Coordinates of C-alpha atoms in Angstrom, one line a residue:
Chain A
A1 CA 0.1 0.2 -0.1
A2 CA 1.2 3.4 -1.0
G3 CA 2.9 5.4 1.8
V4 CA 3.2 9.5 2.9
I5 CA 6.5 10.3 1.8
Q6 CA 8.2 12.7 2.3
S7 CA 11.5 14.7 1.1
P8 CA 14.6 15.3 1.4
R9 CA 15.1 11.8 3.8
H10 CA 17.9 14.3 5.7
L11 CA 19.2 17.9 5.4
I12 CA 22.2 19.7 6.6
K13 CA 21.9 23.5 6.2
E14 CA 23.9 26.1 8.2
K15 CA 22.8 28.3 10.9
R16 CA 20.4 31.3 8.8
E17 CA 20.2 29.6 5.7
T18 CA 16.5 28.5 4.4
A19 CA 15.2 24.9 4.4
T20 CA 12.2 22.9 2.3
L21 CA 10.5 19.7 3.2
K22 CA 8.2 18.3 1.1
C23 CA 5.6 15.6 1.8
Y24 CA 3.5 13.3 -0.9
P25 CA 0.7 12.7 0.9
I26 CA -0.9 8.6 0.7
P27 CA -3.7 9.1 -2.1
R28 CA -6.8 9.8 -1.6
H29 CA -6.1 11.5 1.5
D30 CA -7.2 14.8 1.9
T31 CA -6.1 16.7 5.3
V32 CA -2.0 16.7 5.8
Y33 CA -0.3 17.0 9.5
W34 CA 3.3 18.7 10.2
Y35 CA 4.8 17.2 13.3
Q36 CA 8.3 18.5 14.7
Q37 CA 10.6 16.0 17.4
G38 CA 13.2 17.3 19.6
P39 CA 16.3 15.0 19.4
G40 CA 14.6 12.7 23.2
Q41 CA 11.3 14.8 22.5
D42 CA 7.8 13.7 21.6
P43 CA 6.4 15.0 18.6
Q44 CA 5.0 18.2 18.5
F45 CA 1.9 19.1 16.3
L46 CA 2.6 22.6 13.4
I47 CA -0.2 23.4 11.4
S48 CA -2.7 21.3 9.0
F49 CA -4.1 21.8 6.1
Y50 CA -7.8 20.5 5.1
E51 CA -8.1 20.6 1.0
K52 CA -5.9 22.7 0.4
M53 CA -6.7 25.5 3.3
Q54 CA -5.2 25.5 6.8
S55 CA -7.2 23.9 9.3
D56 CA -5.1 24.1 12.6
K57 CA -2.1 26.4 13.5
G58 CA 0.0 24.8 16.7
S59 CA 3.6 26.0 17.6
I60 CA 4.9 26.6 14.8
P61 CA 7.6 29.8 14.8
D62 CA 6.8 33.1 12.3
R63 CA 10.0 32.0 10.1
F64 CA 8.4 29.0 9.4
S65 CA 5.4 29.0 6.8
A66 CA 3.6 25.4 5.1
Q67 CA 0.8 25.5 2.5
Q68 CA -1.0 22.3 0.6
F69 CA -1.3 22.1 -3.5
S70 CA -3.9 21.5 -6.0
D71 CA -2.3 18.1 -6.2
Y72 CA -2.8 17.8 -1.9
H73 CA 1.3 17.6 -1.8
S74 CA 2.7 19.7 1.1
E75 CA 5.8 21.8 1.4
L76 CA 7.1 23.2 5.0
N77 CA 8.8 26.4 4.0
M78 CA 11.7 27.6 7.5
S79 CA 13.6 30.5 7.2
S80 CA 16.2 32.0 9.1
L81 CA 17.0 28.7 10.5
E82 CA 18.3 28.3 14.2
L83 CA 20.3 25.9 15.6
G84 CA 17.2 24.6 18.1
D85 CA 15.7 23.7 14.6
S86 CA 17.5 20.4 15.0
A87 CA 14.8 18.0 14.7
L88 CA 13.1 15.6 12.5
Y89 CA 10.1 16.9 10.5
F90 CA 7.1 14.4 10.1
C91 CA 4.1 14.8 7.8
A92 CA 1.1 12.8 8.0
S93 CA -2.5 12.7 6.3
S94 CA -5.4 11.7 6.8
R95 CA -9.0 11.6 5.4
Q96 CA -12.1 13.3 7.1
G97 CA -14.5 10.8 7.6
A98 CA -12.6 7.9 7.9
K99 CA -12.2 8.2 11.4
N100 CA -9.2 10.4 11.1
I101 CA -6.4 8.2 11.3
Q102 CA -3.2 9.9 11.1
Y103 CA -0.5 7.8 9.2
F104 CA 3.3 9.3 9.6
G105 CA 6.2 9.2 6.7
A106 CA 9.5 8.4 7.4
G107 CA 10.4 12.1 8.4
T108 CA 13.5 14.6 7.6
R109 CA 16.0 14.5 9.4
L110 CA 17.2 18.4 9.2
S111 CA 20.6 19.2 11.3
V112 CA 21.7 22.7 12.0
L113 CA 25.2 23.6 11.9
Chain B
G1 CA -5.7 21.0 25.9
I2 CA -6.1 17.7 26.8
Q3 CA -2.9 16.0 28.8
V4 CA -1.1 12.2 28.0
E5 CA 1.0 10.3 31.0
Q6 CA 2.5 7.3 29.8
S7 CA 4.0 4.7 32.2
P8 CA 7.1 3.7 32.7
P9 CA 9.5 6.1 31.1
D10 CA 12.0 3.2 30.8
L11 CA 11.4 -0.2 30.5
I12 CA 14.1 -3.3 29.8
L13 CA 12.9 -7.1 29.1
Q14 CA 14.9 -10.3 28.8
E15 CA 13.6 -11.6 24.6
G16 CA 11.3 -13.5 25.8
A17 CA 9.3 -11.2 28.1
N18 CA 5.7 -10.0 28.4
S19 CA 5.7 -6.5 29.2
T20 CA 2.5 -4.0 29.3
L21 CA 2.0 0.3 28.4
R22 CA -0.2 2.1 29.9
C23 CA -1.6 5.7 28.7
N24 CA -3.3 8.2 30.5
F25 CA -5.4 10.8 29.4
S26 CA -6.8 13.6 30.9
D27 CA -10.5 13.9 28.7
S28 CA -13.0 12.0 26.8
V29 CA -11.5 11.1 23.1
N30 CA -13.0 10.0 20.0
N31 CA -10.1 8.4 18.8
L32 CA -6.7 7.2 19.7
Q33 CA -3.5 6.0 18.5
W34 CA -0.4 3.8 19.5
F35 CA 2.6 3.8 17.3
H36 CA 6.5 2.2 17.5
Q37 CA 9.4 4.5 17.2
N38 CA 11.7 2.6 15.8
P39 CA 15.9 2.8 16.5
W40 CA 15.8 5.1 13.1
G41 CA 12.8 7.1 13.4
Q42 CA 10.0 6.0 12.1
L43 CA 6.2 6.1 13.6
I44 CA 5.0 3.2 12.7
N45 CA 1.2 2.8 13.7
L46 CA 0.1 -0.4 16.0
F47 CA -3.7 0.8 16.3
Y48 CA -5.8 3.0 16.2
I49 CA -8.7 2.0 19.5
P50 CA -10.5 4.4 20.7
S51 CA -12.6 1.4 22.5
G52 CA -12.4 -1.7 23.4
T53 CA -9.7 -4.4 22.8
K54 CA -7.7 -5.1 19.4
Q55 CA -5.1 -7.5 18.5
N56 CA -2.3 -8.3 15.9
G57 CA 0.3 -10.7 16.3
R58 CA 2.3 -10.4 19.7
L59 CA 0.9 -7.0 20.4
S60 CA -2.4 -6.1 21.5
A61 CA -4.6 -3.2 23.0
T62 CA -7.3 -1.9 25.5
T63 CA -8.7 1.5 25.4
V64 CA -11.4 2.4 28.6
A65 CA -12.5 4.9 27.6
T66 CA -15.0 5.7 30.6
E67 CA -12.2 5.5 32.8
R68 CA -9.4 7.2 30.0
Y69 CA -6.9 5.0 29.6
S70 CA -5.4 2.8 27.3
L71 CA -3.0 -0.6 27.2
L72 CA -0.3 -2.1 25.0
Y73 CA 0.6 -5.9 25.8
I74 CA 3.5 -6.8 24.4
S75 CA 3.9 -10.6 24.8
S76 CA 7.2 -13.4 23.2
S77 CA 8.8 -9.7 22.9
Q78 CA 12.0 -9.5 20.6
T79 CA 14.4 -7.3 19.9
T80 CA 13.4 -5.7 17.2
D81 CA 10.4 -4.7 19.2
S82 CA 13.0 -2.0 21.4
G83 CA 12.2 1.7 20.6
V84 CA 9.9 4.0 21.3
Y85 CA 6.3 3.5 22.2
F86 CA 4.1 6.5 21.8
C87 CA -0.3 7.3 22.2
A88 CA -1.6 9.8 21.2
V89 CA -5.0 11.6 21.6
P90 CA -6.5 14.5 19.3
F91 CA -6.6 17.7 20.8
S92 CA -9.7 18.2 22.3
G93 CA -10.4 21.6 20.5
A94 CA -13.9 21.6 17.8
G95 CA -13.4 19.9 14.3
S96 CA -9.7 19.5 15.7
Y97 CA -7.5 16.6 14.6
Q98 CA -3.9 17.2 15.3
L99 CA -2.6 14.8 17.6
T100 CA -0.6 15.6 21.3
F101 CA 1.0 12.5 22.0
G102 CA 2.1 11.5 25.6
K103 CA 6.1 11.7 26.5
G104 CA 6.8 7.9 25.4
T105 CA 8.0 4.3 26.5
K106 CA 11.8 3.9 25.7
L107 CA 11.4 -0.3 25.7
S108 CA 15.2 -2.0 25.3
V109 CA 14.8 -5.9 24.6
I110 CA 18.0 -7.7 25.7
P111 CA 19.5 -11.1 24.0

């Protein structure tokens, strides 16, 4: 079965640089979620999109932005990167009306040097 | 928001042993998911279990929604079961499905 695809899997950036993470949800899933997991921490919700509109917002820094495109893939844009942004970033997808079970991608591991 | 507490925080098992992991949550929920995060960081769906009992091989889970807790049972543990087990519930906001995770139980299965 198709799963959530995230790219890249690993990313190394310098402080103050920008990064773009991509997420391709499971086919026919209409909702995408982004989570951030710091070292030794549990995943924290950042932002979600339903049918290409932002549906919910969590603890996402103002330096980050995200969107969902017409083909339902989503991108998380991160600017002015800081050391503290080093984390594992997960994308999850679900289908409204299908119990909203969230399926997670393999994550993007971002290291900011 | 909703509070999720998991116990124990750490668990070391000999291969072949059984274990029970617990997840308590502070509010009524209509969704609860258990995940296994393997040593490579991948979050694997184990169960969607808002109530009742489900089994999948050596793993089973029970949620008692009225008492606000869920249990994950691992029988005949194997070294590949090592990792962190998370339970997660939706944030208790109208129409919001963002998941709130517990701090996890780190399981180490030794040969």
